[in-house]
Amino acid sequence: MNQTPPVARATIIYESMFGSTRAVADAIADGLRSAATVTVIPVKDAPESFPDVDLVVVGAPTHVHGLSRPATRTEAGAWADDPARHLTLEPDAEGIGVREWLDSCGDAPARFAAFDTRADMTELFSGSAAHSIEKRLQKLGSRRFVERQSFLVDKDSVLEPGQLELARDWGRTLATELQAPALR
């Protein structure tokens, strides 16, 4: 049977310290691919301006109630140096973060979706990088495509069971919304 390729285009840009946010970004892409050609880019490789696509999805780990800063990325590097923590730092994790990238991009995409990884506790106590992403993109004039989504990690920054399937499901939700004929 001859299938037509997806017409929509989406880009997922993520920041990851220990691999959990990267794994979530990849799972979201898996769910989204039924409706869009998807490109997944670590923030260190992100273009200087927002990509010209139908949907930009931005994700980051939650640090100190919001987006990471250079100091919190350095602290994550110190955690990785502690053999008792059993953490491996992602390549270039201590480089540019989503906060700095968003501040430098200029014109915002027409619509976006935001996600984060955060501690498995109420958002009131953990904060949310996705909330910070939303605020920054809305301030630039972009429209939220769907409600932001958090994916939970344990005290060792490891994804809780079921979170990758939740990410795939959220990606499928994005795909369904991209295919909806409603005016967006």
PDB file of N, CA and C in Angstrom, residues 57-159:
ATOM      1  N   VAL A  57       8.538  22.477  19.146  1.00  0.00           N
ATOM      2  CA  VAL A  57       8.376  21.893  20.470  1.00  0.00           C
ATOM      3  C   VAL A  57       9.685  22.139  21.204  1.00  0.00           C
ATOM      4  N   VAL A  58       9.598  22.729  22.395  1.00  0.00           N
ATOM      5  CA  VAL A  58      10.801  23.076  23.156  1.00  0.00           C
ATOM      6  C   VAL A  58      10.717  22.418  24.524  1.00  0.00           C
ATOM      7  N   GLY A  59      11.821  21.775  24.929  1.00  0.00           N
ATOM      8  CA  GLY A  59      11.838  21.104  26.221  1.00  0.00           C
ATOM      9  C   GLY A  59      13.162  21.267  26.939  1.00  0.00           C
ATOM     10  N   ALA A  60      13.092  21.194  28.272  1.00  0.00           N
ATOM     11  CA  ALA A  60      14.286  21.369  29.095  1.00  0.00           C
ATOM     12  C   ALA A  60      14.058  20.739  30.466  1.00  0.00           C
ATOM     13  N   PRO A  61      15.142  20.442  31.164  1.00  0.00           N
ATOM     14  CA  PRO A  61      14.998  19.985  32.545  1.00  0.00           C
ATOM     15  C   PRO A  61      14.694  21.172  33.455  1.00  0.00           C
ATOM     16  N   THR A  62      13.977  20.920  34.520  1.00  0.00           N
ATOM     17  CA  THR A  62      13.676  21.968  35.490  1.00  0.00           C
ATOM     18  C   THR A  62      14.832  22.078  36.469  1.00  0.00           C
ATOM     19  N   HIS A  63      15.362  23.280  36.586  1.00  0.00           N
ATOM     20  CA  HIS A  63      16.433  23.578  37.540  1.00  0.00           C
ATOM     21  C   HIS A  63      15.966  24.735  38.415  1.00  0.00           C
ATOM     22  N   VAL A  64      15.990  24.573  39.708  1.00  0.00           N
ATOM     23  CA  VAL A  64      15.661  25.638  40.655  1.00  0.00           C
ATOM     24  C   VAL A  64      14.366  26.348  40.233  1.00  0.00           C
ATOM     25  N   HIS A  65      13.326  25.586  40.012  1.00  0.00           N
ATOM     26  CA  HIS A  65      11.969  26.059  39.694  1.00  0.00           C
ATOM     27  C   HIS A  65      11.754  26.560  38.275  1.00  0.00           C
ATOM     28  N   GLY A  66      12.741  26.533  37.399  1.00  0.00           N
ATOM     29  CA  GLY A  66      12.555  27.027  36.039  1.00  0.00           C
ATOM     30  C   GLY A  66      13.610  26.494  35.104  1.00  0.00           C
ATOM     31  N   LEU A  67      13.971  27.317  34.135  1.00  0.00           N
ATOM     32  CA  LEU A  67      15.002  26.936  33.161  1.00  0.00           C
ATOM     33  C   LEU A  67      16.381  26.974  33.797  1.00  0.00           C
ATOM     34  N   SER A  68      17.263  26.146  33.265  1.00  0.00           N
ATOM     35  CA  SER A  68      18.631  26.115  33.784  1.00  0.00           C
ATOM     36  C   SER A  68      19.330  27.445  33.524  1.00  0.00           C
ATOM     37  N   ARG A  69      20.369  27.666  34.267  1.00  0.00           N
ATOM     38  CA  ARG A  69      21.268  28.820  34.108  1.00  0.00           C
ATOM     39  C   ARG A  69      22.685  28.250  34.025  1.00  0.00           C
ATOM     40  N   PRO A  70      23.642  29.058  33.590  1.00  0.00           N
ATOM     41  CA  PRO A  70      25.017  28.543  33.556  1.00  0.00           C
ATOM     42  C   PRO A  70      25.460  27.928  34.892  1.00  0.00           C
ATOM     43  N   ALA A  71      25.102  28.556  36.006  1.00  0.00           N
ATOM     44  CA  ALA A  71      25.517  28.037  37.318  1.00  0.00           C
ATOM     45  C   ALA A  71      24.874  26.685  37.623  1.00  0.00           C
ATOM     46  N   THR A  72      23.604  26.498  37.246  1.00  0.00           N
ATOM     47  CA  THR A  72      22.964  25.213  37.536  1.00  0.00           C
ATOM     48  C   THR A  72      23.472  24.116  36.609  1.00  0.00           C
ATOM     49  N   ARG A  73      23.873  24.498  35.395  1.00  0.00           N
ATOM     50  CA  ARG A  73      24.473  23.505  34.498  1.00  0.00           C
ATOM     51  C   ARG A  73      25.854  23.096  35.009  1.00  0.00           C
ATOM     52  N   THR A  74      26.587  24.037  35.571  1.00  0.00           N
ATOM     53  CA  THR A  74      27.876  23.714  36.179  1.00  0.00           C
ATOM     54  C   THR A  74      27.678  22.790  37.373  1.00  0.00           C
ATOM     55  N   GLU A  75      26.645  23.063  38.157  1.00  0.00           N
ATOM     56  CA  GLU A  75      26.325  22.199  39.299  1.00  0.00           C
ATOM     57  C   GLU A  75      25.970  20.788  38.825  1.00  0.00           C
ATOM     58  N   ALA A  76      25.244  20.677  37.714  1.00  0.00           N
ATOM     59  CA  ALA A  76      24.924  19.359  37.159  1.00  0.00           C
ATOM     60  C   ALA A  76      26.206  18.625  36.779  1.00  0.00           C
ATOM     61  N   GLY A  77      27.191  19.363  36.259  1.00  0.00           N
ATOM     62  CA  GLY A  77      28.493  18.768  35.944  1.00  0.00           C
ATOM     63  C   GLY A  77      29.161  18.216  37.192  1.00  0.00           C
ATOM     64  N   ALA A  78      29.045  18.938  38.296  1.00  0.00           N
ATOM     65  CA  ALA A  78      29.617  18.463  39.561  1.00  0.00           C
ATOM     66  C   ALA A  78      28.891  17.205  40.037  1.00  0.00           C
ATOM     67  N   TRP A  79      27.586  17.152  39.842  1.00  0.00           N
ATOM     68  CA  TRP A  79      26.846  15.939  40.199  1.00  0.00           C
ATOM     69  C   TRP A  79      27.365  14.749  39.408  1.00  0.00           C
ATOM     70  N   ALA A  80      27.630  14.958  38.124  1.00  0.00           N
ATOM     71  CA  ALA A  80      28.123  13.870  37.279  1.00  0.00           C
ATOM     72  C   ALA A  80      29.512  13.413  37.716  1.00  0.00           C
ATOM     73  N   ASP A  81      30.272  14.320  38.321  1.00  0.00           N
ATOM     74  CA  ASP A  81      31.617  13.969  38.804  1.00  0.00           C
ATOM     75  C   ASP A  81      31.580  13.156  40.096  1.00  0.00           C
ATOM     76  N   ASP A  82      30.437  13.121  40.756  1.00  0.00           N
ATOM     77  CA  ASP A  82      30.283  12.388  42.017  1.00  0.00           C
ATOM     78  C   ASP A  82      29.956  10.932  41.703  1.00  0.00           C
ATOM     79  N   PRO A  83      30.917   9.996  41.950  1.00  0.00           N
ATOM     80  CA  PRO A  83      30.683   8.592  41.587  1.00  0.00           C
ATOM     81  C   PRO A  83      29.487   7.967  42.311  1.00  0.00           C
ATOM     82  N   ALA A  84      29.102   8.499  43.453  1.00  0.00           N
ATOM     83  CA  ALA A  84      27.972   7.941  44.196  1.00  0.00           C
ATOM     84  C   ALA A  84      26.641   8.201  43.482  1.00  0.00           C
ATOM     85  N   ARG A  85      26.613   9.184  42.608  1.00  0.00           N
ATOM     86  CA  ARG A  85      25.353   9.539  41.918  1.00  0.00           C
ATOM     87  C   ARG A  85      25.105   8.699  40.663  1.00  0.00           C
ATOM     88  N   HIS A  86      26.115   8.083  40.102  1.00  0.00           N
ATOM     89  CA  HIS A  86      25.974   7.250  38.899  1.00  0.00           C
ATOM     90  C   HIS A  86      25.310   7.993  37.741  1.00  0.00           C
ATOM     91  N   LEU A  87      25.730   9.236  37.499  1.00  0.00           N
ATOM     92  CA  LEU A  87      25.183  10.057  36.425  1.00  0.00           C
ATOM     93  C   LEU A  87      26.224  10.280  35.341  1.00  0.00           C
ATOM     94  N   THR A  88      25.774  10.319  34.108  1.00  0.00           N
ATOM     95  CA  THR A  88      26.645  10.634  32.983  1.00  0.00           C
ATOM     96  C   THR A  88      26.119  11.913  32.346  1.00  0.00           C
ATOM     97  N   LEU A  89      26.984  12.903  32.283  1.00  0.00           N
ATOM     98  CA  LEU A  89      26.601  14.185  31.714  1.00  0.00           C
ATOM     99  C   LEU A  89      26.513  14.075  30.202  1.00  0.00           C
ATOM    100  N   GLU A  90      25.460  14.659  29.621  1.00  0.00           N
ATOM    101  CA  GLU A  90      25.293  14.704  28.174  1.00  0.00           C
ATOM    102  C   GLU A  90      26.414  15.546  27.555  1.00  0.00           C
ATOM    103  N   PRO A  91      26.810  15.266  26.313  1.00  0.00           N
ATOM    104  CA  PRO A  91      27.825  16.094  25.655  1.00  0.00           C
ATOM    105  C   PRO A  91      27.366  17.554  25.593  1.00  0.00           C
ATOM    106  N   ASP A  92      28.240  18.450  25.939  1.00  0.00           N
ATOM    107  CA  ASP A  92      27.981  19.897  25.914  1.00  0.00           C
ATOM    108  C   ASP A  92      26.839  20.331  26.818  1.00  0.00           C
ATOM    109  N   ALA A  93      26.518  19.552  27.838  1.00  0.00           N
ATOM    110  CA  ALA A  93      25.422  19.908  28.748  1.00  0.00           C
ATOM    111  C   ALA A  93      25.700  21.221  29.475  1.00  0.00           C
ATOM    112  N   GLU A  94      26.948  21.541  29.674  1.00  0.00           N
ATOM    113  CA  GLU A  94      27.278  22.769  30.385  1.00  0.00           C
ATOM    114  C   GLU A  94      27.355  23.976  29.449  1.00  0.00           C
ATOM    115  N   GLY A  95      27.052  23.785  28.164  1.00  0.00           N
ATOM    116  CA  GLY A  95      27.058  24.881  27.195  1.00  0.00           C
ATOM    117  C   GLY A  95      25.766  25.669  27.236  1.00  0.00           C
ATOM    118  N   ILE A  96      25.337  26.172  26.086  1.00  0.00           N
ATOM    119  CA  ILE A  96      24.123  26.983  26.002  1.00  0.00           C
ATOM    120  C   ILE A  96      22.906  26.177  26.436  1.00  0.00           C
ATOM    121  N   GLY A  97      21.978  26.853  27.102  1.00  0.00           N
ATOM    122  CA  GLY A  97      20.729  26.231  27.509  1.00  0.00           C
ATOM    123  C   GLY A  97      19.557  26.830  26.767  1.00  0.00           C
ATOM    124  N   VAL A  98      18.387  26.270  26.989  1.00  0.00           N
ATOM    125  CA  VAL A  98      17.180  26.762  26.332  1.00  0.00           C
ATOM    126  C   VAL A  98      16.926  28.224  26.696  1.00  0.00           C
ATOM    127  N   ARG A  99      17.179  28.611  27.943  1.00  0.00           N
ATOM    128  CA  ARG A  99      16.977  30.004  28.362  1.00  0.00           C
ATOM    129  C   ARG A  99      17.744  30.961  27.447  1.00  0.00           C
ATOM    130  N   GLU A 100      19.029  30.714  27.271  1.00  0.00           N
ATOM    131  CA  GLU A 100      19.862  31.604  26.462  1.00  0.00           C
ATOM    132  C   GLU A 100      19.469  31.538  24.984  1.00  0.00           C
ATOM    133  N   TRP A 101      19.121  30.339  24.519  1.00  0.00           N
ATOM    134  CA  TRP A 101      18.719  30.194  23.125  1.00  0.00           C
ATOM    135  C   TRP A 101      17.438  30.984  22.847  1.00  0.00           C
ATOM    136  N   LEU A 102      16.444  30.845  23.728  1.00  0.00           N
ATOM    137  CA  LEU A 102      15.192  31.586  23.543  1.00  0.00           C
ATOM    138  C   LEU A 102      15.433  33.097  23.560  1.00  0.00           C
ATOM    139  N   ASP A 103      16.334  33.542  24.418  1.00  0.00           N
ATOM    140  CA  ASP A 103      16.624  34.974  24.517  1.00  0.00           C
ATOM    141  C   ASP A 103      17.310  35.526  23.276  1.00  0.00           C
ATOM    142  N   SER A 104      17.891  34.635  22.458  1.00  0.00           N
ATOM    143  CA  SER A 104      18.661  35.107  21.306  1.00  0.00           C
ATOM    144  C   SER A 104      17.975  34.893  19.954  1.00  0.00           C
ATOM    145  N   CYS A 105      16.800  34.264  19.946  1.00  0.00           N
ATOM    146  CA  CYS A 105      16.191  33.827  18.682  1.00  0.00           C
ATOM    147  C   CYS A 105      15.484  34.899  17.871  1.00  0.00           C
ATOM    148  N   GLY A 106      14.967  35.913  18.479  1.00  0.00           N
ATOM    149  CA  GLY A 106      14.247  36.915  17.700  1.00  0.00           C
ATOM    150  C   GLY A 106      12.813  36.516  17.445  1.00  0.00           C
ATOM    151  N   ASP A 107      12.382  36.561  16.169  1.00  0.00           N
ATOM    152  CA  ASP A 107      10.992  36.277  15.812  1.00  0.00           C
ATOM    153  C   ASP A 107      10.559  34.903  16.312  1.00  0.00           C
ATOM    154  N   ALA A 108       9.408  34.879  16.950  1.00  0.00           N
ATOM    155  CA  ALA A 108       8.896  33.640  17.534  1.00  0.00           C
ATOM    156  C   ALA A 108       8.163  32.802  16.487  1.00  0.00           C
ATOM    157  N   PRO A 109       8.081  31.500  16.715  1.00  0.00           N
ATOM    158  CA  PRO A 109       7.283  30.662  15.811  1.00  0.00           C
ATOM    159  C   PRO A 109       5.805  30.989  15.991  1.00  0.00           C
ATOM    160  N   ALA A 110       4.993  30.660  14.992  1.00  0.00           N
ATOM    161  CA  ALA A 110       3.549  30.921  15.096  1.00  0.00           C
ATOM    162  C   ALA A 110       2.947  30.163  16.273  1.00  0.00           C
ATOM    163  N   ARG A 111       3.365  28.916  16.460  1.00  0.00           N
ATOM    164  CA  ARG A 111       2.824  28.118  17.557  1.00  0.00           C
ATOM    165  C   ARG A 111       3.888  27.186  18.099  1.00  0.00           C
ATOM    166  N   PHE A 112       3.720  26.837  19.368  1.00  0.00           N
ATOM    167  CA  PHE A 112       4.715  26.021  20.052  1.00  0.00           C
ATOM    168  C   PHE A 112       4.032  25.072  21.023  1.00  0.00           C
ATOM    169  N   ALA A 113       4.803  24.095  21.450  1.00  0.00           N
ATOM    170  CA  ALA A 113       4.432  23.227  22.562  1.00  0.00           C
ATOM    171  C   ALA A 113       5.656  23.154  23.461  1.00  0.00           C
ATOM    172  N   ALA A 114       5.427  23.077  24.765  1.00  0.00           N
ATOM    173  CA  ALA A 114       6.540  23.063  25.728  1.00  0.00           C
ATOM    174  C   ALA A 114       6.437  21.847  26.635  1.00  0.00           C
ATOM    175  N   PHE A 115       7.598  21.299  26.965  1.00  0.00           N
ATOM    176  CA  PHE A 115       7.656  20.186  27.910  1.00  0.00           C
ATOM    177  C   PHE A 115       8.882  20.331  28.778  1.00  0.00           C
ATOM    178  N   ASP A 116       8.864  19.605  29.891  1.00  0.00           N
ATOM    179  CA  ASP A 116      10.039  19.587  30.756  1.00  0.00           C
ATOM    180  C   ASP A 116      10.158  18.230  31.430  1.00  0.00           C
ATOM    181  N   THR A 117      11.297  18.046  32.063  1.00  0.00           N
ATOM    182  CA  THR A 117      11.471  16.967  33.024  1.00  0.00           C
ATOM    183  C   THR A 117      11.622  17.670  34.365  1.00  0.00           C
ATOM    184  N   ARG A 118      11.028  17.077  35.391  1.00  0.00           N
ATOM    185  CA  ARG A 118      11.100  17.680  36.722  1.00  0.00           C
ATOM    186  C   ARG A 118      10.943  16.601  37.774  1.00  0.00           C
ATOM    187  N   ALA A 119      11.287  16.969  39.005  1.00  0.00           N
ATOM    188  CA  ALA A 119      11.190  16.034  40.117  1.00  0.00           C
ATOM    189  C   ALA A 119       9.753  15.566  40.305  1.00  0.00           C
ATOM    190  N   ASP A 120       9.615  14.343  40.750  1.00  0.00           N
ATOM    191  CA  ASP A 120       8.310  13.725  40.974  1.00  0.00           C
ATOM    192  C   ASP A 120       7.707  14.257  42.276  1.00  0.00           C
ATOM    193  N   MET A 121       7.229  15.486  42.202  1.00  0.00           N
ATOM    194  CA  MET A 121       6.523  16.135  43.308  1.00  0.00           C
ATOM    195  C   MET A 121       5.626  17.195  42.701  1.00  0.00           C
ATOM    196  N   THR A 122       4.763  17.770  43.482  1.00  0.00           N
ATOM    197  CA  THR A 122       3.870  18.782  42.948  1.00  0.00           C
ATOM    198  C   THR A 122       4.662  19.939  42.332  1.00  0.00           C
ATOM    199  N   GLU A 123       4.136  20.488  41.237  1.00  0.00           N
ATOM    200  CA  GLU A 123       4.815  21.576  40.532  1.00  0.00           C
ATOM    201  C   GLU A 123       5.018  22.788  41.437  1.00  0.00           C
ATOM    202  N   LEU A 124       4.176  22.961  42.426  1.00  0.00           N
ATOM    203  CA  LEU A 124       4.322  24.057  43.369  1.00  0.00           C
ATOM    204  C   LEU A 124       5.694  24.009  44.043  1.00  0.00           C
ATOM    205  N   PHE A 125       6.182  22.812  44.321  1.00  0.00           N
ATOM    206  CA  PHE A 125       7.480  22.658  44.981  1.00  0.00           C
ATOM    207  C   PHE A 125       8.639  22.523  44.000  1.00  0.00           C
ATOM    208  N   SER A 126       8.398  21.877  42.857  1.00  0.00           N
ATOM    209  CA  SER A 126       9.500  21.628  41.915  1.00  0.00           C
ATOM    210  C   SER A 126       9.698  22.772  40.932  1.00  0.00           C
ATOM    211  N   GLY A 127       8.629  23.507  40.630  1.00  0.00           N
ATOM    212  CA  GLY A 127       8.685  24.471  39.538  1.00  0.00           C
ATOM    213  C   GLY A 127       8.557  23.735  38.221  1.00  0.00           C
ATOM    214  N   SER A 128       8.690  24.498  37.112  1.00  0.00           N
ATOM    215  CA  SER A 128       8.515  23.883  35.800  1.00  0.00           C
ATOM    216  C   SER A 128       9.257  24.680  34.735  1.00  0.00           C
ATOM    217  N   ALA A 129      10.199  24.028  34.090  1.00  0.00           N
ATOM    218  CA  ALA A 129      10.883  24.661  32.960  1.00  0.00           C
ATOM    219  C   ALA A 129       9.892  24.913  31.828  1.00  0.00           C
ATOM    220  N   ALA A 130       8.920  24.014  31.640  1.00  0.00           N
ATOM    221  CA  ALA A 130       7.933  24.194  30.569  1.00  0.00           C
ATOM    222  C   ALA A 130       7.119  25.464  30.788  1.00  0.00           C
ATOM    223  N   HIS A 131       6.794  25.762  32.028  1.00  0.00           N
ATOM    224  CA  HIS A 131       6.075  26.999  32.331  1.00  0.00           C
ATOM    225  C   HIS A 131       6.914  28.211  31.928  1.00  0.00           C
ATOM    226  N   SER A 132       8.206  28.163  32.222  1.00  0.00           N
ATOM    227  CA  SER A 132       9.113  29.257  31.846  1.00  0.00           C
ATOM    228  C   SER A 132       9.226  29.377  30.326  1.00  0.00           C
ATOM    229  N   ILE A 133       9.283  28.254  29.633  1.00  0.00           N
ATOM    230  CA  ILE A 133       9.339  28.258  28.165  1.00  0.00           C
ATOM    231  C   ILE A 133       8.076  28.915  27.614  1.00  0.00           C
ATOM    232  N   GLU A 134       6.916  28.508  28.139  1.00  0.00           N
ATOM    233  CA  GLU A 134       5.649  29.100  27.692  1.00  0.00           C
ATOM    234  C   GLU A 134       5.638  30.610  27.872  1.00  0.00           C
ATOM    235  N   LYS A 135       6.002  31.066  29.049  1.00  0.00           N
ATOM    236  CA  LYS A 135       5.985  32.508  29.317  1.00  0.00           C
ATOM    237  C   LYS A 135       6.881  33.267  28.352  1.00  0.00           C
ATOM    238  N   ARG A 136       8.075  32.747  28.090  1.00  0.00           N
ATOM    239  CA  ARG A 136       9.012  33.423  27.193  1.00  0.00           C
ATOM    240  C   ARG A 136       8.486  33.455  25.756  1.00  0.00           C
ATOM    241  N   LEU A 137       7.955  32.327  25.287  1.00  0.00           N
ATOM    242  CA  LEU A 137       7.470  32.280  23.911  1.00  0.00           C
ATOM    243  C   LEU A 137       6.191  33.103  23.724  1.00  0.00           C
ATOM    244  N   GLN A 138       5.311  33.090  24.704  1.00  0.00           N
ATOM    245  CA  GLN A 138       4.103  33.912  24.606  1.00  0.00           C
ATOM    246  C   GLN A 138       4.453  35.403  24.627  1.00  0.00           C
ATOM    247  N   LYS A 139       5.452  35.764  25.405  1.00  0.00           N
ATOM    248  CA  LYS A 139       5.895  37.164  25.442  1.00  0.00           C
ATOM    249  C   LYS A 139       6.422  37.602  24.072  1.00  0.00           C
ATOM    250  N   LEU A 140       7.002  36.659  23.322  1.00  0.00           N
ATOM    251  CA  LEU A 140       7.489  36.958  21.975  1.00  0.00           C
ATOM    252  C   LEU A 140       6.361  36.966  20.936  1.00  0.00           C
ATOM    253  N   GLY A 141       5.164  36.555  21.331  1.00  0.00           N
ATOM    254  CA  GLY A 141       4.028  36.577  20.407  1.00  0.00           C
ATOM    255  C   GLY A 141       3.628  35.229  19.838  1.00  0.00           C
ATOM    256  N   SER A 142       4.237  34.159  20.319  1.00  0.00           N
ATOM    257  CA  SER A 142       3.896  32.825  19.847  1.00  0.00           C
ATOM    258  C   SER A 142       2.654  32.316  20.582  1.00  0.00           C
ATOM    259  N   ARG A 143       1.908  31.416  19.922  1.00  0.00           N
ATOM    260  CA  ARG A 143       0.708  30.829  20.520  1.00  0.00           C
ATOM    261  C   ARG A 143       0.981  29.401  20.977  1.00  0.00           C
ATOM    262  N   ARG A 144       0.503  29.095  22.170  1.00  0.00           N
ATOM    263  CA  ARG A 144       0.609  27.735  22.696  1.00  0.00           C
ATOM    264  C   ARG A 144      -0.298  26.825  21.882  1.00  0.00           C
ATOM    265  N   PHE A 145       0.239  25.707  21.432  1.00  0.00           N
ATOM    266  CA  PHE A 145      -0.490  24.755  20.592  1.00  0.00           C
ATOM    267  C   PHE A 145      -1.324  23.799  21.437  1.00  0.00           C
ATOM    268  N   VAL A 146      -0.739  23.274  22.501  1.00  0.00           N
ATOM    269  CA  VAL A 146      -1.418  22.386  23.459  1.00  0.00           C
ATOM    270  C   VAL A 146      -0.881  22.719  24.850  1.00  0.00           C
ATOM    271  N   GLU A 147      -1.545  22.187  25.860  1.00  0.00           N
ATOM    272  CA  GLU A 147      -1.078  22.380  27.234  1.00  0.00           C
ATOM    273  C   GLU A 147       0.334  21.809  27.395  1.00  0.00           C
ATOM    274  N   ARG A 148       1.137  22.487  28.171  1.00  0.00           N
ATOM    275  CA  ARG A 148       2.498  21.998  28.440  1.00  0.00           C
ATOM    276  C   ARG A 148       2.423  20.652  29.164  1.00  0.00           C
ATOM    277  N   GLN A 149       3.539  19.924  29.088  1.00  0.00           N
ATOM    278  CA  GLN A 149       3.574  18.586  29.684  1.00  0.00           C
ATOM    279  C   GLN A 149       4.869  18.413  30.464  1.00  0.00           C
ATOM    280  N   SER A 150       4.756  17.857  31.655  1.00  0.00           N
ATOM    281  CA  SER A 150       5.928  17.510  32.459  1.00  0.00           C
ATOM    282  C   SER A 150       6.094  15.998  32.478  1.00  0.00           C
ATOM    283  N   PHE A 151       7.350  15.577  32.466  1.00  0.00           N
ATOM    284  CA  PHE A 151       7.713  14.170  32.567  1.00  0.00           C
ATOM    285  C   PHE A 151       8.577  14.046  33.810  1.00  0.00           C
ATOM    286  N   LEU A 152       8.277  13.067  34.642  1.00  0.00           N
ATOM    287  CA  LEU A 152       8.834  13.019  35.981  1.00  0.00           C
ATOM    288  C   LEU A 152      10.088  12.164  36.092  1.00  0.00           C
ATOM    289  N   VAL A 153      11.018  12.670  36.908  1.00  0.00           N
ATOM    290  CA  VAL A 153      12.254  11.953  37.210  1.00  0.00           C
ATOM    291  C   VAL A 153      12.336  11.738  38.720  1.00  0.00           C
ATOM    292  N   ASP A 154      13.107  10.731  39.108  1.00  0.00           N
ATOM    293  CA  ASP A 154      13.294  10.457  40.536  1.00  0.00           C
ATOM    294  C   ASP A 154      14.428  11.324  41.096  1.00  0.00           C
ATOM    295  N   LYS A 155      14.787  11.107  42.340  1.00  0.00           N
ATOM    296  CA  LYS A 155      15.819  11.921  42.994  1.00  0.00           C
ATOM    297  C   LYS A 155      17.195  11.760  42.351  1.00  0.00           C
ATOM    298  N   ASP A 156      17.365  10.721  41.546  1.00  0.00           N
ATOM    299  CA  ASP A 156      18.631  10.491  40.847  1.00  0.00           C
ATOM    300  C   ASP A 156      18.570  10.940  39.387  1.00  0.00           C
ATOM    301  N   SER A 157      17.567  11.718  39.028  1.00  0.00           N
ATOM    302  CA  SER A 157      17.380  12.249  37.666  1.00  0.00           C
ATOM    303  C   SER A 157      17.087  11.170  36.625  1.00  0.00           C
ATOM    304  N   VAL A 158      16.539  10.051  37.061  1.00  0.00           N
ATOM    305  CA  VAL A 158      16.154   8.956  36.169  1.00  0.00           C
ATOM    306  C   VAL A 158      14.645   9.043  35.939  1.00  0.00           C
ATOM    307  N   LEU A 159      14.221   8.881  34.704  1.00  0.00           N
ATOM    308  CA  LEU A 159      12.786   8.926  34.405  1.00  0.00           C
ATOM    309  C   LEU A 159      12.024   7.874  35.198  1.00  0.00           C
TER     310      LEU A 159
END
